[in-house]
mmCIF file of C-alpha atoms and ligand atoms in Angstrom:
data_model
loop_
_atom_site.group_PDB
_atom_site.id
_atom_site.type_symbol
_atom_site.label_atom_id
_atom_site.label_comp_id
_atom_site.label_asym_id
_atom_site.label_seq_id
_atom_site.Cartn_x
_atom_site.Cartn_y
_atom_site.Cartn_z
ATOM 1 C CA UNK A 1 79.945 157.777 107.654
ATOM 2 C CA UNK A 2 79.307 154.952 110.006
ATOM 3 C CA UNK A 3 77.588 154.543 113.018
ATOM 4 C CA UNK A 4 79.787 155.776 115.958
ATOM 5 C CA UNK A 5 80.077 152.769 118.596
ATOM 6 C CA UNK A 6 79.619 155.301 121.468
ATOM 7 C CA UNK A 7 77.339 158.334 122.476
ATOM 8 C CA UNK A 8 79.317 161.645 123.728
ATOM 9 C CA UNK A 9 77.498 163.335 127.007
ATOM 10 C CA UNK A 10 79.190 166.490 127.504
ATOM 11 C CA UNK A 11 79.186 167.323 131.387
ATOM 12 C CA UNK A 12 77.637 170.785 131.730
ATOM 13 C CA UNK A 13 79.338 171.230 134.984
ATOM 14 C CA UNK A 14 82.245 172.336 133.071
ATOM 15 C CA UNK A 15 80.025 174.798 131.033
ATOM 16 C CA UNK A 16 80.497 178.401 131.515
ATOM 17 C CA UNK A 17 77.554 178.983 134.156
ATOM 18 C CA UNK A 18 76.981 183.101 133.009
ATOM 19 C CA UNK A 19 76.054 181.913 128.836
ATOM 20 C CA UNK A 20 74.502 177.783 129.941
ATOM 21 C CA UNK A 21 72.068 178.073 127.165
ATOM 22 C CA UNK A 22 74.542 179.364 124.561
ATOM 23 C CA UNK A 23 77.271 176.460 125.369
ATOM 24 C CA UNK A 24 74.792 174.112 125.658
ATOM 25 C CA UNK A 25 73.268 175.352 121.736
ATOM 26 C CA UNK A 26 76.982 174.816 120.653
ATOM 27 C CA UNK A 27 77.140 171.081 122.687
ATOM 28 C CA UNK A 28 74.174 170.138 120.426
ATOM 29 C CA UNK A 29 74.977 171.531 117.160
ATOM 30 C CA UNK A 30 78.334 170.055 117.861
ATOM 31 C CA UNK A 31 77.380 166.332 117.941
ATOM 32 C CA UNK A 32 76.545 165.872 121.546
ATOM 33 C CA UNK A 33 74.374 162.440 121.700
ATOM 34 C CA UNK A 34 73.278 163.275 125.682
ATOM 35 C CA UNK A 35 73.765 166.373 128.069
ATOM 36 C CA UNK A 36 75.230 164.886 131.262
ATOM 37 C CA UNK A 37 73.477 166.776 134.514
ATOM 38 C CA UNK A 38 76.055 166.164 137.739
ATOM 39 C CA UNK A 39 73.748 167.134 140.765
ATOM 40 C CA UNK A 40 76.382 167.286 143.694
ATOM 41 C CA UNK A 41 74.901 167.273 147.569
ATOM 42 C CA UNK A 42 78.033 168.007 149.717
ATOM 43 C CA UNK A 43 77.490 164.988 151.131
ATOM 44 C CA UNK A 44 77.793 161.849 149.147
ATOM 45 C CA UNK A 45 80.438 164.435 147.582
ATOM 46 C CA UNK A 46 82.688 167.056 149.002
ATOM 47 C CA UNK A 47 80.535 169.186 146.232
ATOM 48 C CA UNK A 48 77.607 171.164 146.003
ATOM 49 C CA UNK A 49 76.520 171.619 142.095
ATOM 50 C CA UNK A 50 72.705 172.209 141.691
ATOM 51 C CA UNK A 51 69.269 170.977 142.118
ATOM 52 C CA UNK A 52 66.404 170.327 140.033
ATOM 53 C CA UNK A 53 66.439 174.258 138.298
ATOM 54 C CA UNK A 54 68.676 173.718 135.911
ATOM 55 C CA UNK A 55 67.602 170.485 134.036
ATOM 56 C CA UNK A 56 64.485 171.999 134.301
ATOM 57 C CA UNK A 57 66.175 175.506 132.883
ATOM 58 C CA UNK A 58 67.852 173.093 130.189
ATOM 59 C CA UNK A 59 64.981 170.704 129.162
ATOM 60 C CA UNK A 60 63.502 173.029 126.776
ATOM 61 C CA UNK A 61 66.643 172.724 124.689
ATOM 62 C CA UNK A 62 67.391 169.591 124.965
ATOM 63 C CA UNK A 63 63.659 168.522 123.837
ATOM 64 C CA UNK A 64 64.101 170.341 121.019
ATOM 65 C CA UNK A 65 66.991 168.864 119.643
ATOM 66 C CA UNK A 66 66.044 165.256 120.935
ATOM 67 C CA UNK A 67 68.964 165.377 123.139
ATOM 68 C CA UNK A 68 68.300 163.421 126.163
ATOM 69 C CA UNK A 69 68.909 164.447 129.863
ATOM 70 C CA UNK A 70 71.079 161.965 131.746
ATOM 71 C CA UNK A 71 71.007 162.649 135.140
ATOM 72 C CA UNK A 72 74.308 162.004 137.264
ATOM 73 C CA UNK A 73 72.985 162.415 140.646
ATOM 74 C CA UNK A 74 75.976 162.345 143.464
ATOM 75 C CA UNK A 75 73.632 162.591 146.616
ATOM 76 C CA UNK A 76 72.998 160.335 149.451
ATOM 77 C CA UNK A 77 69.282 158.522 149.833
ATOM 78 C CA UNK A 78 68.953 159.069 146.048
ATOM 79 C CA UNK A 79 64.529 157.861 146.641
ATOM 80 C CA UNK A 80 64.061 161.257 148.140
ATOM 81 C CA UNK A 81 64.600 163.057 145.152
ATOM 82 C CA UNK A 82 63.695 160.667 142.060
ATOM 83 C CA UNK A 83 60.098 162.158 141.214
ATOM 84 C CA UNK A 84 61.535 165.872 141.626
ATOM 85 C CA UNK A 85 64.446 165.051 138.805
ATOM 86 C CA UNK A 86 61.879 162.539 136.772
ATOM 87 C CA UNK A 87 59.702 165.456 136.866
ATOM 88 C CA UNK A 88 62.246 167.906 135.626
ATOM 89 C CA UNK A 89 62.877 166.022 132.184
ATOM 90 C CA UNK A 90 65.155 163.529 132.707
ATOM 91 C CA UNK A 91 65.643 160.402 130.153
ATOM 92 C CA UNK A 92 67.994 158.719 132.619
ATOM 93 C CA UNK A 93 68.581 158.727 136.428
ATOM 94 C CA UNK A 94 71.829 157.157 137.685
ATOM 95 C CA UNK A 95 72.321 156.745 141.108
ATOM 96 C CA UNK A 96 75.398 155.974 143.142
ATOM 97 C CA UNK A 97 75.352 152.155 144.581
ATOM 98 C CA UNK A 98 77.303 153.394 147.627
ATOM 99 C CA UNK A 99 74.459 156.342 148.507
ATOM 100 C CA UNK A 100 71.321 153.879 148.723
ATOM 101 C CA UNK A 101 71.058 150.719 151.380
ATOM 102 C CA UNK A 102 68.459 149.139 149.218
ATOM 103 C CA UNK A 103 69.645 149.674 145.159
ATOM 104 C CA UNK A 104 67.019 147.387 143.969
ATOM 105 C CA UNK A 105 64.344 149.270 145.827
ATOM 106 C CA UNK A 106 65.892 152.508 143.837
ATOM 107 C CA UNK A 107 66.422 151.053 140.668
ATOM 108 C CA UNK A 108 62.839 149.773 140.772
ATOM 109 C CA UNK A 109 61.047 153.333 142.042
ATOM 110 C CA UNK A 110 63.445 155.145 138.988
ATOM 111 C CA UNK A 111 61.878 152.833 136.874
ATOM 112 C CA UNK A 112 58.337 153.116 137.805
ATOM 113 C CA UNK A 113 58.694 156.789 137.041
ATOM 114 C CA UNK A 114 59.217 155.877 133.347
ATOM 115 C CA UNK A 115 62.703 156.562 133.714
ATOM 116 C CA UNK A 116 65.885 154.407 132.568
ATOM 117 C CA UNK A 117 68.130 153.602 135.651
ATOM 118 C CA UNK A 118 71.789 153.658 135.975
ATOM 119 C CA UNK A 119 73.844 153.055 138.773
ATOM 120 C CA UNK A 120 77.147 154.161 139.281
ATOM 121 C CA UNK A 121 80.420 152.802 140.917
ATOM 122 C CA UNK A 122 83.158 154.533 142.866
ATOM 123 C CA UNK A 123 86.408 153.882 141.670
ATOM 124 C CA UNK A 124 87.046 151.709 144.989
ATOM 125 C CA UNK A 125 83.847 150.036 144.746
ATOM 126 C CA UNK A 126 84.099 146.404 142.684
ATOM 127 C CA UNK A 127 81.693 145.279 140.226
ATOM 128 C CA UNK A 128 80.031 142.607 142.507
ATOM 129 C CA UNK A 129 77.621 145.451 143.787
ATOM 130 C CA UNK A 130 76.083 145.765 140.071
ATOM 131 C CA UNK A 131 75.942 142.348 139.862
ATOM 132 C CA UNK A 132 72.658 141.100 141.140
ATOM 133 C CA UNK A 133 70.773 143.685 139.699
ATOM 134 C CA UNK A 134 72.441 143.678 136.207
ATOM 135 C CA UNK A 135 69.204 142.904 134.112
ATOM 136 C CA UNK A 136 66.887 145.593 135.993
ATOM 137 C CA UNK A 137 69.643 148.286 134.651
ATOM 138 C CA UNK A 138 69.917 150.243 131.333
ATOM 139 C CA UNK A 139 73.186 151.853 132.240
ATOM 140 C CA UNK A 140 76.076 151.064 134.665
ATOM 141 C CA UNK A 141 78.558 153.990 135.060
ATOM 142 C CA UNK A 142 82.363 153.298 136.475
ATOM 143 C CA UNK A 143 83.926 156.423 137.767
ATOM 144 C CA UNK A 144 86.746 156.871 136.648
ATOM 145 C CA UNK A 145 87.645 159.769 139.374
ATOM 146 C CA UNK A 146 86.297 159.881 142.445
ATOM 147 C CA UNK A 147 83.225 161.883 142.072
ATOM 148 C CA UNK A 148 83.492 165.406 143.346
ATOM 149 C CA UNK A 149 84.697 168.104 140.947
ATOM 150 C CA UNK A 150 85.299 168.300 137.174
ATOM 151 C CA UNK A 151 88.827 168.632 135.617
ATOM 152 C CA UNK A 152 90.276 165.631 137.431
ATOM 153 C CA UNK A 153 92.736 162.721 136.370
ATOM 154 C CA UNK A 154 92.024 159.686 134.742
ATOM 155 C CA UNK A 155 92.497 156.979 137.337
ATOM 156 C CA UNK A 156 94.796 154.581 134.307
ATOM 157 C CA UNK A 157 93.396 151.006 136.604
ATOM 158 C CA UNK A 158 89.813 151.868 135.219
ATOM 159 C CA UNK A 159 90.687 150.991 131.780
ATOM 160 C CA UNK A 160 90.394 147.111 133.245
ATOM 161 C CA UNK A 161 87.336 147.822 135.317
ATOM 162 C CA UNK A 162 85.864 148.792 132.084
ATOM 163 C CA UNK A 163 86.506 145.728 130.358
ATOM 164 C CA UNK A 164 86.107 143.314 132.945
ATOM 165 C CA UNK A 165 82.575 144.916 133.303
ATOM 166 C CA UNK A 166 82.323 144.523 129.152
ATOM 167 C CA UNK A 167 82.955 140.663 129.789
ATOM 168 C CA UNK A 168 80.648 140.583 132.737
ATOM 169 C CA UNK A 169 77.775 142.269 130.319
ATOM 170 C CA UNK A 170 78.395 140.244 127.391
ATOM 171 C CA UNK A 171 78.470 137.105 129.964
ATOM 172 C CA UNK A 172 74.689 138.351 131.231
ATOM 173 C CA UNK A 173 73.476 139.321 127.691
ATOM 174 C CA UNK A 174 72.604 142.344 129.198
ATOM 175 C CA UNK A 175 72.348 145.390 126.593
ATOM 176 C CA UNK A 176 73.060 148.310 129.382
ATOM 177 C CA UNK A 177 75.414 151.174 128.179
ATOM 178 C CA UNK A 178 78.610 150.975 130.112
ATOM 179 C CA UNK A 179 79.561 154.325 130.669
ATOM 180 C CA UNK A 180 82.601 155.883 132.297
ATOM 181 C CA UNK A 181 82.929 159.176 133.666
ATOM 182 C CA UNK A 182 85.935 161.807 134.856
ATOM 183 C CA UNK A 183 88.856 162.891 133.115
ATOM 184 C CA UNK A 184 87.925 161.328 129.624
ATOM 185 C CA UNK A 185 89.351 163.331 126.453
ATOM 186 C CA UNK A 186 90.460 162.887 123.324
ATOM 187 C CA UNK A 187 93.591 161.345 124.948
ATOM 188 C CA UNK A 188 91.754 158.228 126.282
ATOM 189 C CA UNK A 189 88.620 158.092 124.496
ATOM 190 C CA UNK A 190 89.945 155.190 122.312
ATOM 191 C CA UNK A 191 91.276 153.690 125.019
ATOM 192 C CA UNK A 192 87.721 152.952 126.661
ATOM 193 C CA UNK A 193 86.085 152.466 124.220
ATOM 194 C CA UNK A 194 88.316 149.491 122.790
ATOM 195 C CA UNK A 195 87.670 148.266 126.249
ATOM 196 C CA UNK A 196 84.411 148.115 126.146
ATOM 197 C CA UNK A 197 82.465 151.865 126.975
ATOM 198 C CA UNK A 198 79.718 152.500 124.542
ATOM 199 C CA UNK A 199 79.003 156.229 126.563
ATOM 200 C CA UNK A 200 81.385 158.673 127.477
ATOM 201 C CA UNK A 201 81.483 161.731 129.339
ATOM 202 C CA UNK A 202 83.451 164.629 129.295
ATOM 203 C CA UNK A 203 83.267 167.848 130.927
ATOM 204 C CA UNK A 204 86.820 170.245 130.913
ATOM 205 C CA UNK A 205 87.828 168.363 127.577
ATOM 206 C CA UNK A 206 84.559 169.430 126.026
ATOM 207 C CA UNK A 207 83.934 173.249 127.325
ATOM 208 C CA UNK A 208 86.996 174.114 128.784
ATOM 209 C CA UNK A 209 90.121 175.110 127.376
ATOM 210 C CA UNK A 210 90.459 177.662 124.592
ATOM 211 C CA UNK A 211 88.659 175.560 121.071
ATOM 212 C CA UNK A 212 85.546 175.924 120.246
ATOM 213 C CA UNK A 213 83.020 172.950 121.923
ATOM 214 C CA UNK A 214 82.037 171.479 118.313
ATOM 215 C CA UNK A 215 85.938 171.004 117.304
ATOM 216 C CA UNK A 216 86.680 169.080 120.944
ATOM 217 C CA UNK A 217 83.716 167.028 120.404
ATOM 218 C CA UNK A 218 84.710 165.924 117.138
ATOM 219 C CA UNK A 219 88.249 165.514 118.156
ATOM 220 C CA UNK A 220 86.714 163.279 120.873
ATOM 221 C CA UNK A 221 84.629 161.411 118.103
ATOM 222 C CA UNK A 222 87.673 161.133 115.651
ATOM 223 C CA UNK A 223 89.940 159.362 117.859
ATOM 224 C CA UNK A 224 86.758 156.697 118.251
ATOM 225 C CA UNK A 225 86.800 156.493 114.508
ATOM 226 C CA UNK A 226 90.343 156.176 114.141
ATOM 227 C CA UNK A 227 90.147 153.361 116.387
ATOM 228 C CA UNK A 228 87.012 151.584 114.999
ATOM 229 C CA UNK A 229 88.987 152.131 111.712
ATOM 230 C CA UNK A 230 85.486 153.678 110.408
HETATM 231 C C1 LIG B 301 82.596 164.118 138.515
HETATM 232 C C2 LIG B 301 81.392 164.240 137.603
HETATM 233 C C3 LIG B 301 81.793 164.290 136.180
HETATM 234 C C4 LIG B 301 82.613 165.505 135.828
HETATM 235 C C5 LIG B 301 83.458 165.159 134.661
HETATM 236 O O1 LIG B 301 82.185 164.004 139.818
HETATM 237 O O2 LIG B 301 80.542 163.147 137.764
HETATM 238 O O3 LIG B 301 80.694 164.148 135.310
HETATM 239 O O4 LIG B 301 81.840 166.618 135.542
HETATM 240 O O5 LIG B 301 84.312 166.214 134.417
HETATM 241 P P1 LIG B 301 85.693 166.022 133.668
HETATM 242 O O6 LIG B 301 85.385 165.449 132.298
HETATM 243 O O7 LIG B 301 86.255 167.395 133.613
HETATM 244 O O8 LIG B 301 86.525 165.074 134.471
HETATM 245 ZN ZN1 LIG B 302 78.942 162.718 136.157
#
């Protein structure tokens, strides 16, 4: 079969908290490419998820199945926790270009870790504040809710975010993933990633809801196909 265009990062926030290791086992086995880790501050967010215990709790599976850790972290002053989440496994650390006055300083110190660095955009906030930093970054992520809470709508105007931010990429020759994040499913997964997403993630489409988490991620994955024609 070929090579799916785009890597599926499950969002364990939607994971059923009392059996993490379980749904996480049946994330992997399932085709998950990444495990998606949204750490929530109740302040950059309305939202309080977790701190550095659980990637640490997950890293041992993920390790073991090569699955890496990318780390969504929704918290204001991102610096003051980058060695703490570097330290608990993660591949990635995406920060939030509205939480941190100086995002090249923070892209810089994520990278000195020997992490990659993402930064991610509100759904209000426009491309121009990726822009300057475009070839220090290995991922940019557009919201495509505003960050908060799982099991939200697909805002429909981030479909052209996505691909304006595809031109602006392909303009730089810059190689980052684009990824987009909040209420993606099987419904819209074609839709970004015709316009230009090479890494999506999805948390209620992929453990919520009745079907087992290997059948939604391959329903996620078959639409891609479908619309690949591959
Ligand atoms: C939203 C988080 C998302 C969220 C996605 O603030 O960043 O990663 O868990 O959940 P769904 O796919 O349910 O919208
Ligand atoms: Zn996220």
């Amino acid at each position: 079969m070929a090579h799916l265009p785009v890597k599926i990062a499950p969002s364990i926030l939607a994971a059923d908290f009392t059996r993490l290791g379980e749904h996480i086992s049946e994330a992997i086995v399932g085709g998950a490419d990444w495990l998606h880790v949204d750490v929530m501050d109740g302040r950059f967010v309305p939202n309080i998820s977790f701190g550095v215990m659980i990637p640490q709790a997950i890293r041992p599976l993920a390790d073991a199945a090569n699955v890496p850790l990318d780390v969504h972290l929704m918290i204001e002053e991102p610096d003051r926790y980058l060695t703490q989440f570097a330290g608990a496994g993660a591949a990635r650390l995406t920060v939030h270009a509205e939480a941190t006055r100086h995002l090249h300083r923070t892209v810089q110190a994520i990278k000195e870790l020997g992490v990659k660095a993402g930064v991610a955009l509100n759904p209000a906030t426009s491309l121009t504040a990726v822009e300057e930093i475009l070839p220090d970054v290995d991922l940019v992520l557009v919201m495509t809710v505003n960050p908060g809470f799982g099991g939200q709508q697909y805002i429909p105007q981030s479909t052209d975010k996505v691909r304006r931010l595809r031109q602006l990429l392909t303009q730089r020759r810059s190689n980052a993933w684009l990824q987009v994040d909040g209420g993606i499913s099987a419904k819209n997964a074609a839709e970004v990633a015709v316009a230009g997403a090479t890494s999506l993630v999805a948390g209620s489409a992929v453990f919520g809801g009745e079907k087992p988490v290997a059948e939604n991620i391959a329903e996620i994955k078959n639409h891609v196909r479908t619309a690949f024609s591959i």
